[in-house]
Tab-separated table of C-alpha atoms and ligand atoms in Angstrom:
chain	number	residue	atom	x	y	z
S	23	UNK	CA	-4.721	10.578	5.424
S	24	UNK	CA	-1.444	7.771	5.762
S	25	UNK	CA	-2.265	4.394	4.477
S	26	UNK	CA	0.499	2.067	5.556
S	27	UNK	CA	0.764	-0.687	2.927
S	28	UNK	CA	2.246	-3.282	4.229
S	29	UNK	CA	2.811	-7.756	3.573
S	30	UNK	CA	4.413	-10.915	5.025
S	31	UNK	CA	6.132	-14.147	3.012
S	32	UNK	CA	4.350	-15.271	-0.123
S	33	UNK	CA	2.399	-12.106	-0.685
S	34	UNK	CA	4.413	-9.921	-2.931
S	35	UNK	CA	2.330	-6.905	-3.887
S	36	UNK	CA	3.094	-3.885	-1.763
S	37	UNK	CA	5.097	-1.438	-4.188
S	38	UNK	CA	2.454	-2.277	-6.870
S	39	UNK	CA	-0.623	-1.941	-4.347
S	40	UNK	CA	0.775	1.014	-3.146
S	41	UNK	CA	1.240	2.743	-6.907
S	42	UNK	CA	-1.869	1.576	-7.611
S	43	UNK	CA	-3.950	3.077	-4.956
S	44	UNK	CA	-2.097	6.373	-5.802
S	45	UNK	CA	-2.243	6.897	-9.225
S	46	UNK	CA	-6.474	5.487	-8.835
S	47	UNK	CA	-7.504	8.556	-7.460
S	48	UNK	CA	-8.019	12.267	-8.430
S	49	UNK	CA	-6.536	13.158	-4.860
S	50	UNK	CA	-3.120	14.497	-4.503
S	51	UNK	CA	-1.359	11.773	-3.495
S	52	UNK	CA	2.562	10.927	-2.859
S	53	UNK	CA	3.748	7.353	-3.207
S	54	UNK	CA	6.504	7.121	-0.272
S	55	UNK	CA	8.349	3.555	-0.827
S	56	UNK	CA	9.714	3.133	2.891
S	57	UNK	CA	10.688	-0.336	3.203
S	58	UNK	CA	13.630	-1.114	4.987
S	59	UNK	CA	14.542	-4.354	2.612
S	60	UNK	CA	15.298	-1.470	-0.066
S	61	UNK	CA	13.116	-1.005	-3.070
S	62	UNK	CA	12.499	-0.204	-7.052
S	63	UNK	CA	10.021	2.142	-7.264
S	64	UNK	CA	12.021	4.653	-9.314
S	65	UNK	CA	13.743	1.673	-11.619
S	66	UNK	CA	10.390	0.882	-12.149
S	67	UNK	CA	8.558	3.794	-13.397
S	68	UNK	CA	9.194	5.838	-16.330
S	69	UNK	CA	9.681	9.391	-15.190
S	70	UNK	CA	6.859	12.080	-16.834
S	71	UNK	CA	8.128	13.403	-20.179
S	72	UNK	CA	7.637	10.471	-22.916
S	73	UNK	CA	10.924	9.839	-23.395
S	74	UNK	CA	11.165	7.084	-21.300
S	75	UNK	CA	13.402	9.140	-18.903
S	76	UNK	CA	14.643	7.465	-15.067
S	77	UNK	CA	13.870	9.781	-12.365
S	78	UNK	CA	16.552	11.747	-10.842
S	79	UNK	CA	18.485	9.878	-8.068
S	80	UNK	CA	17.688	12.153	-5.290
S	81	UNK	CA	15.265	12.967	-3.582
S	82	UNK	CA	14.931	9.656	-2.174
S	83	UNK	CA	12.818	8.548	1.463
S	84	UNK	CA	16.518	9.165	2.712
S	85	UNK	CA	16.389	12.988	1.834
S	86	UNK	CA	12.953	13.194	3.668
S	87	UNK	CA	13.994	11.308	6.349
S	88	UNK	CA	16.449	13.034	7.379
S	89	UNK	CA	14.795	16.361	7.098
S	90	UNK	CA	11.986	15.270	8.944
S	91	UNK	CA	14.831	14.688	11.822
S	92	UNK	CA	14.450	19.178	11.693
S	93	UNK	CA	11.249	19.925	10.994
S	94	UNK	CA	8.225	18.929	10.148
S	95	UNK	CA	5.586	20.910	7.989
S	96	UNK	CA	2.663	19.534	6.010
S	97	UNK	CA	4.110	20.305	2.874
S	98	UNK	CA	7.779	18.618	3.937
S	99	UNK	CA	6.942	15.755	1.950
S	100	UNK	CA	5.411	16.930	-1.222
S	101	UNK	CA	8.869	19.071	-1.674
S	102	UNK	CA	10.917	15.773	-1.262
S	103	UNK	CA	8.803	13.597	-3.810
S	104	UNK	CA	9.025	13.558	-7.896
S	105	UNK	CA	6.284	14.239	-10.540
S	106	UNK	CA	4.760	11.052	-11.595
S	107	UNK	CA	1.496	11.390	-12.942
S	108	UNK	CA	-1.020	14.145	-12.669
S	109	UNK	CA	-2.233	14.027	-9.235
S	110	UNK	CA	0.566	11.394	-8.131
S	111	UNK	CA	4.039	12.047	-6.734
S	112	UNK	CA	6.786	9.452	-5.577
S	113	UNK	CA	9.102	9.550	-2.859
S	114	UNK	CA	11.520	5.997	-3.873
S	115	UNK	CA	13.658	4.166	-1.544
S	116	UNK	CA	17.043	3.011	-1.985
S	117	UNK	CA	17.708	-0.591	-4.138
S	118	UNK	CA	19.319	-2.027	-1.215
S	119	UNK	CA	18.547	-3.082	2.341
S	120	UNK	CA	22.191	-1.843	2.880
S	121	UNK	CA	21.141	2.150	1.614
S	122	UNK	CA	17.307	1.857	3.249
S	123	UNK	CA	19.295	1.130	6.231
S	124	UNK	CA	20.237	4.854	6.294
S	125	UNK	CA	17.436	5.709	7.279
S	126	UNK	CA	18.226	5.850	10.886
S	127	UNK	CA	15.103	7.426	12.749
S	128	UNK	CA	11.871	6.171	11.763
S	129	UNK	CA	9.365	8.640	13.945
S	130	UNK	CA	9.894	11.760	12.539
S	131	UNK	CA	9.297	9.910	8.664
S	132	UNK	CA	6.447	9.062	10.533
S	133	UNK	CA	5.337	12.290	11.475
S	134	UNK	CA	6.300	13.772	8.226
S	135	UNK	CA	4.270	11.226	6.355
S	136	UNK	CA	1.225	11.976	8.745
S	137	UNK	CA	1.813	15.523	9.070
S	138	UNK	CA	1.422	15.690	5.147
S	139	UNK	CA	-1.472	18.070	3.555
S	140	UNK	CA	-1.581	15.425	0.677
S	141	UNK	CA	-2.788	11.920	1.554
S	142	UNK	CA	0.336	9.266	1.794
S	143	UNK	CA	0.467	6.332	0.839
S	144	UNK	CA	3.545	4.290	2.283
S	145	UNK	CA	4.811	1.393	0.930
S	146	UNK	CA	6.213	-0.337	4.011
S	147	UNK	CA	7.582	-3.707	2.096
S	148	UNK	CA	7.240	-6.659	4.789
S	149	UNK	CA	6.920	-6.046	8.280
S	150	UNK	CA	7.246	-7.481	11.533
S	151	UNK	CA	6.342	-6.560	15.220
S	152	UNK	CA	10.652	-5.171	15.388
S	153	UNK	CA	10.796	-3.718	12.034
S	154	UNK	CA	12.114	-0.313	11.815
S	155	UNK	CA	9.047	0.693	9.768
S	156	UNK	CA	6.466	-0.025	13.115
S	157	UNK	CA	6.141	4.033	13.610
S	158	UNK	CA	5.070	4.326	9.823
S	159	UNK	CA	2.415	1.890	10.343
S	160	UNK	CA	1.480	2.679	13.949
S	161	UNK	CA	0.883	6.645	12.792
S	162	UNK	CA	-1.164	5.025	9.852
S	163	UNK	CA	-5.105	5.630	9.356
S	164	UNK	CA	-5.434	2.300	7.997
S	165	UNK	CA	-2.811	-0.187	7.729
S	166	UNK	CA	-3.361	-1.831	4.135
S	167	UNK	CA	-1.828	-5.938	4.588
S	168	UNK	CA	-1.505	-7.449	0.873
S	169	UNK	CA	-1.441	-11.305	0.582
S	170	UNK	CA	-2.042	-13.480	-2.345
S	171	UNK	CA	-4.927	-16.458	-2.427
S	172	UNK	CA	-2.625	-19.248	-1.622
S	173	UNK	CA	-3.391	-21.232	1.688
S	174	UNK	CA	0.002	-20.459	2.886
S	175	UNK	CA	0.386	-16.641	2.273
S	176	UNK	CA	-2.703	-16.435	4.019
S	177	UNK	CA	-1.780	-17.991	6.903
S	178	UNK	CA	1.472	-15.833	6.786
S	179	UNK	CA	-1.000	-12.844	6.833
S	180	UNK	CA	-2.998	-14.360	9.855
S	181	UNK	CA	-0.144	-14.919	11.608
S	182	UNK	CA	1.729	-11.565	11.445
S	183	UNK	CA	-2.136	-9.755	11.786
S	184	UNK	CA	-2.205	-11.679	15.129
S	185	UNK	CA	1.649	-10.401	16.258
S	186	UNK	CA	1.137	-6.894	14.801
S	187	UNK	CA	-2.349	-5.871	15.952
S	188	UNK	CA	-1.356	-5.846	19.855
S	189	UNK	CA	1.959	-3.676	18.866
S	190	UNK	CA	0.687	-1.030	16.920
S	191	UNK	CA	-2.475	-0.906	19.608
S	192	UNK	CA	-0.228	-0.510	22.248
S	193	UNK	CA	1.880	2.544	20.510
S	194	UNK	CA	-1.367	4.308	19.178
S	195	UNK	CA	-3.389	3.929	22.308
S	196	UNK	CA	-6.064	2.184	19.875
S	197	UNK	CA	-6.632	-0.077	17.671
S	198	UNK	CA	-5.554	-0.264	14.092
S	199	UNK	CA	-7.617	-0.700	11.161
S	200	UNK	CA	-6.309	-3.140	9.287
S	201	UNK	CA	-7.604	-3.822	5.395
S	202	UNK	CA	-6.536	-7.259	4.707
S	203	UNK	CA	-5.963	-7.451	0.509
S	204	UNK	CA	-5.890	-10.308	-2.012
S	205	UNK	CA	-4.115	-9.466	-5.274
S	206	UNK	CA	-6.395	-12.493	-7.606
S	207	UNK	CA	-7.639	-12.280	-10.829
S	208	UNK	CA	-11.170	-10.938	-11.195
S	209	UNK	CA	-12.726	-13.872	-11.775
S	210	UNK	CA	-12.189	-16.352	-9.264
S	211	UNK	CA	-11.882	-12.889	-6.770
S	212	UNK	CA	-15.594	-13.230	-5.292
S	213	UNK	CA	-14.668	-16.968	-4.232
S	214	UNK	CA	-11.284	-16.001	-2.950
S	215	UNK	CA	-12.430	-13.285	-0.602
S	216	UNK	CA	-15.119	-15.288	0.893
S	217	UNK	CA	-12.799	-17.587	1.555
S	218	UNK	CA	-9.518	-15.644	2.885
S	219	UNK	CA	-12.532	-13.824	5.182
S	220	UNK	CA	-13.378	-16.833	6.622
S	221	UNK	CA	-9.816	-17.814	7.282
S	222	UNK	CA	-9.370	-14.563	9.214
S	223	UNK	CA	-11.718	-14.025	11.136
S	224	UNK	CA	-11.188	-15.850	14.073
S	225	UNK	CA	-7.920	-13.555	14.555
S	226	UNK	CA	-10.757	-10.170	14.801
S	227	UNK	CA	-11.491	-10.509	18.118
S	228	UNK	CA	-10.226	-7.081	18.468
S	229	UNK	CA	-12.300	-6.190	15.687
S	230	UNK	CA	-9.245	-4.365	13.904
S	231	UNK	CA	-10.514	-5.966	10.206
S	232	UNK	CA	-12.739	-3.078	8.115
S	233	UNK	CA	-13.630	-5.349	5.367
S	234	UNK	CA	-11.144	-7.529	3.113
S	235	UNK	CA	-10.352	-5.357	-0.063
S	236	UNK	CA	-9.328	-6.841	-3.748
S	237	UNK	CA	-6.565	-5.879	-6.065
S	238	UNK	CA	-6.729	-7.868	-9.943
S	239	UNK	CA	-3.839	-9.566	-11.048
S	240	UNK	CA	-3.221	-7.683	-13.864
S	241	UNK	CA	-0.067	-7.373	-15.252
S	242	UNK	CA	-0.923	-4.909	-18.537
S	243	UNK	CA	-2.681	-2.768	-15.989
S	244	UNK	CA	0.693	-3.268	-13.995
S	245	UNK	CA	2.727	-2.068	-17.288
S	246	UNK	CA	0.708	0.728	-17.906
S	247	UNK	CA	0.953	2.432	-14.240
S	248	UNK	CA	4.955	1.791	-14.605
S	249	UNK	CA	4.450	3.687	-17.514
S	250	UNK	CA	2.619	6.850	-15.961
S	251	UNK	CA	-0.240	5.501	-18.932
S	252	UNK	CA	-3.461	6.114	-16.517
S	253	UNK	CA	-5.635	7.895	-18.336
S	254	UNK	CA	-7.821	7.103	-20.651
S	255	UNK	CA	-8.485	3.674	-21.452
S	256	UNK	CA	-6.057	2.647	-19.279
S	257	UNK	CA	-8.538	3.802	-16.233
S	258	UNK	CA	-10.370	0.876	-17.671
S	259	UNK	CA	-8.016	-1.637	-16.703
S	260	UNK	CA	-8.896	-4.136	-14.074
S	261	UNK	CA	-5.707	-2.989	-11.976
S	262	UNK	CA	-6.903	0.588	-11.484
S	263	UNK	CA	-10.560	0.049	-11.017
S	264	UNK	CA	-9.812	-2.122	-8.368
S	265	UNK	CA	-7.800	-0.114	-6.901
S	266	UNK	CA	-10.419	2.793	-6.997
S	267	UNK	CA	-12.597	0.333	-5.030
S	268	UNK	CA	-10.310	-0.498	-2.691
S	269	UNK	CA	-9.630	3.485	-2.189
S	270	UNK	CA	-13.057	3.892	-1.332
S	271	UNK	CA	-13.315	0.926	0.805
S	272	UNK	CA	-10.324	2.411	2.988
S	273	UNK	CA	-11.774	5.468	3.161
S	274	UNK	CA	-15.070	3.977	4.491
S	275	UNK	CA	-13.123	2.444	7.134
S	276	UNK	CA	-10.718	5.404	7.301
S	277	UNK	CA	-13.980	7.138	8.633
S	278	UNK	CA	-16.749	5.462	9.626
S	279	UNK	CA	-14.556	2.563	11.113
S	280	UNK	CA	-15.196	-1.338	10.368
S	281	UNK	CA	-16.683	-1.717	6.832
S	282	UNK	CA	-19.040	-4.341	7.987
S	283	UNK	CA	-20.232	-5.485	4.724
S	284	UNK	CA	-19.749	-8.745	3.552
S	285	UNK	CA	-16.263	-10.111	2.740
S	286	UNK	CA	-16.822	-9.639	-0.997
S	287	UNK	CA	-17.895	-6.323	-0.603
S	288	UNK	CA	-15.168	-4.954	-2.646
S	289	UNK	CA	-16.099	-7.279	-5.710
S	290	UNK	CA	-19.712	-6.444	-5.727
S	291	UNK	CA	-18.876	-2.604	-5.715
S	292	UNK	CA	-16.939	-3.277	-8.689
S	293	UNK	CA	-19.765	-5.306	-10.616
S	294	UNK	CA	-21.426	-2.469	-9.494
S	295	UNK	CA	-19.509	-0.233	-11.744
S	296	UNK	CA	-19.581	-2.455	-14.628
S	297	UNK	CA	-16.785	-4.857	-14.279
S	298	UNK	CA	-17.058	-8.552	-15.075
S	299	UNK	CA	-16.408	-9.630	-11.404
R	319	LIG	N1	-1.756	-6.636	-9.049
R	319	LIG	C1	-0.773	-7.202	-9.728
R	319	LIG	N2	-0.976	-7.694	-10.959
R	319	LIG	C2	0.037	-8.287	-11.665
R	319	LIG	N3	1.289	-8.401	-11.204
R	319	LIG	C3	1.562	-7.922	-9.977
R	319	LIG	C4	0.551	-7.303	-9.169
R	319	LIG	N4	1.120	-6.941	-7.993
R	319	LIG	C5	2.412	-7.309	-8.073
R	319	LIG	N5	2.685	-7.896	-9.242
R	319	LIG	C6	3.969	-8.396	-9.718
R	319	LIG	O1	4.614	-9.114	-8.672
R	319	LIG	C7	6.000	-8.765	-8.604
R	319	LIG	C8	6.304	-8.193	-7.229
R	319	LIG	O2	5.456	-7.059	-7.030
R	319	LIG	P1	5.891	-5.828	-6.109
R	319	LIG	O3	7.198	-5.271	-6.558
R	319	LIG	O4	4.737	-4.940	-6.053
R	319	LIG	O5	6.072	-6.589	-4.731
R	319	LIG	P2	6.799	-6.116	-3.423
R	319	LIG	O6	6.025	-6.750	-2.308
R	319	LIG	O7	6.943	-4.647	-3.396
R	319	LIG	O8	8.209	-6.827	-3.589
R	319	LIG	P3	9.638	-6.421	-2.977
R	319	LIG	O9	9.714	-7.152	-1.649
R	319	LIG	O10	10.600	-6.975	-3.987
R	319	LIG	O11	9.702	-4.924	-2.821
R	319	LIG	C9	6.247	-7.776	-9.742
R	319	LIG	O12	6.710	-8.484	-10.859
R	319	LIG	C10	4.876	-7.193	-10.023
R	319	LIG	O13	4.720	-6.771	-11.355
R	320	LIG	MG1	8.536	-3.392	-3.079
């Protein structure tokens, strides 16, 4: 399974989305940050060990990249990413769009990334129809699009949902299944995705959208991911139960195609589980 996370102006999100939907789940997982603007996934996170260690500078999406360019197994990835937490590894990028740009050949990261016995998630930053990071997403089960509530990022989202749909269609022969996400806090989030599914759905003619997902605003749950703190208590946080909802949600659609259920779907499932939504 390769979820391409993915955003547009306004909407920043996708590196702690993408951590968020990896560390949320029991499944192996690797974190891949592949976005071409350069990245901080490894400045980020605190390296296993409890010492508040940085993670060793290689290997980086570079190293796997470029391997990929020889051959391609499904473990290739796995042996290019660090330990982060127990079931969660991370491939980082470079800081720089300068060092991302070494990352020359796109399609076999692709194929790597798909090819991959763990599920992958791939941050992709923000993209565009001519990014470099199109294979990524166009090889991608479900193609995760993170905006924030405002009426502006949302339109940003419509917009590059309209332009990108066609493109990746067109290289994968079929549709893509697009999860449209709103990072809110939980409790205005039942309001905000009725709304934001309204907005967009005059641009599913193609019927690419499986549902709009949630993700809380949550900046101690933030902290405690960066941390590697995911257990215990901290499974409690708004953060990662979202997250766990939104996992299942893009599974649903992963499988069974469109989600179909209303736009707050996501929000009831977690009131469902005992959140406050
Ligand atoms: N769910 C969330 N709850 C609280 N804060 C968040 C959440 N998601 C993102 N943020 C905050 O927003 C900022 C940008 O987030 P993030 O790095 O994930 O965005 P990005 O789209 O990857 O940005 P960049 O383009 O710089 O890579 C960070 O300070 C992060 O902590
Ligand atoms: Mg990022």
């Amino acid at each position: 399974m390769l979820i391409a996370v993915c955003c547009d102006r306004g909407a920043p999100g996708s590196t702690t989305t993408s951590l968020a939907l990896g560390v949320s789940t029991p499944e192996p997982t690797i974190v891949v940050e592949a976005d071409p603007y350069g990245g901080d996934l490894a400045l980020g996170c605190v390296a296993p060990g409890g010492h508040g260690e940085a993670f060793p500078p290689t290997p980086t999406v570079l190293t796997l990249a470029t391997e990929a360019r020889t051959s391609v197994t499904p473990g290739l990835a796995a042996s290019k990413a660090h330990e982060f937490t127990g079931s969660t590894r991370i491939v980082p990028g470079h800081f720089s769009a300068e060092q991302a740009a070494g990352v020359k050949n796109w399609a076999p990261l692709a194929e790597a990334l798909r090819a991959s016995a763990s599920r992958v998630v791939a941050d992709l930053g923000r993209i565009h129809s001519s990014s470099p990071s199109i294979p990524v997403a166009a090889a991608a089960d479900v193609v995760v699009m993170v905006t924030r509530p405002e009426v502006g990022a949302v339109m940003h989202l419509k917009d590059r949902l309209e332009r990108l749909a066609p493109v990746l269609a067109n290289i994968r022969n079929a549709p893509p299944i697009v999860v449209p996400v709103v990072v809110t806090p939980k409790r205005i989030a039942g309001s905000v995705l009725e709304h934001v599914g309204r907005m967009l759905a005059p641009s599913n003619a193609a019927g690419v959208i499986a549902g709009i997902g949630w993700i809380a605003l949550d900046p101690t749950g933030v902290e405690a991911i960066h941390a590697g703190q995911v257990g215990g208590k901290n499974e409690r946080t708004p953060l990662l139960r979202s997250a766990g909802v939104l996992n299942d949600q893009i599974n649903q659609a992963a499988g069974v195609g469109p989600y179909g259920a209303h736009e707050a779907a996501a929000v009831d499932a977690y009131a469902g589980q005992g959140g406050e939504a």
